[in-house]
Amino acid sequence: MIRKVSVAPMMDCTDRHERYFLRLISKNTLLYTEMIVSEAIDRGDKKKLLSFNINEKPVALQVGGSSPKLLANAAKLGEEFGYDEINLNLGCPSKKVQKNKFGACLMKEPDLVAECLSEMQNSTNLPVTIKTRIGYDDIEDYENLYNFITKLKNTGVSKFIIHARKAVLGKFTPKQNLNIPPLKYDVVYKLKKDFKNDQVIINGGITSTDQIQEHLTKVDGVMIGRAVYHSPYFLAEIEKNIFNNNNVLTRQEVIESLIPYIKKEISNGTQLNQIMRHTLGLFHGQTGSSFWKRYLSENLCVRDADIKKIDHIMDKVKLAPQAHSVG
Ligand SMILES: Cc1cc2nc3c(=O)[nH]c(=O)nc-3n(C[C@H](O)[C@H](O)[C@H](O)COP(=O)(O)O)c2cc1C
């Protein structure tokens, strides 16, 4: 199934609480986990790393690694835990990731990537997909990208998520790598022309439903990261304008619907701030947004935040839109 809009994998952002919260706003988008390293899945607490609330579905598990055996194991476990897709990260440029040989530096090793993808597909019936960049360092000619994607396609992969920037390895920080290399959407459009029967999803710098509509005339789907994290209610606009779904919750209703989840999670040992931190941007662009942020920062996004404060939150939500003088 083609998902026209997805929310990007983002470390420290798209954890299970964020995904539960986003799903209250959007029924039609595909959500991705943060990257989870295959070695951690092998050695660590699998339940802690992989379990999620069924209401979050559809969810894709993004994994990082370069060991065919460990990635195959991660894919198999991903299916057992109920994920809908397994995605291999071939785009992360951080130094730590390079040292461990995964992420964008794997663009230099197409044979190894192909072996990983083959093993992953042998171990799961779920779609195995990749997320990569248009190039790296001085290697930014289209031919190289075309050959890379062809090699991966030959293993059976048929969905390619392309961040329309190259990665600059070793020189730029991860943050610089998200902003400095220029976006080249044309390269991704060309890829779709050359891989007509495959799904090509475009990513990078998408911030409005007009831009989404425009991209959807050229590629199969868009993936959005920061614009959703900083302003989660952007997803409501996407539901309305892209999916013709007018049955979306108001911001207040989103918080109301989140409260039973929060109470249940807290009774299972989750810290309140682990959930609430994701809601800081809910009122982004609204009068009273800074009031909301301040209330959260002072009361609910602190360590050992008091659960009782949750019961006052609805009053604060009602107050927030008028509270511009306080913010
Ligand atoms: C805080 C943060 C964490 C990220 N973590 C990941 C990750 O775990 N895996 C990944 O493939 N990309 C990661 N990315 C990159 C995003 O998935 C996405 O490709 C990038 O932000 C560009 O999309 P945007 O302009 O819509 O934000 C991260 C980006 C940010 C801002």
PDB file of C-alpha atoms in Angstrom, residues 10-16 18-19 34 229 277-278:
ATOM      1  CA  MET A  10      13.968  11.133  14.395  1.00  0.00           C
ATOM      2  CA  MET A  11      16.256  10.110  17.264  1.00  0.00           C
ATOM      3  CA  ASP A  12      15.037  11.322  20.659  1.00  0.00           C
ATOM      4  CA  CYS A  13      11.816  12.491  19.026  1.00  0.00           C
ATOM      5  CA  THR A  14       9.716   9.747  17.393  1.00  0.00           C
ATOM      6  CA  ASP A  15       9.586   7.417  20.375  1.00  0.00           C
ATOM      7  CA  ARG A  16       6.389   5.508  21.207  1.00  0.00           C
ATOM      8  CA  GLU A  18       5.356  10.846  20.355  1.00  0.00           C
ATOM      9  CA  ARG A  19       3.817   8.365  17.938  1.00  0.00           C
ATOM     10  CA  GLU A  34      13.691   6.419  15.801  1.00  0.00           C
ATOM     11  CA  TYR A 229       7.930  17.616  15.414  1.00  0.00           C
ATOM     12  CA  ARG A 277       7.796  17.077  26.129  1.00  0.00           C
ATOM     13  CA  HIS A 278       6.398  15.992  22.768  1.00  0.00           C
TER      14      HIS A 278
END
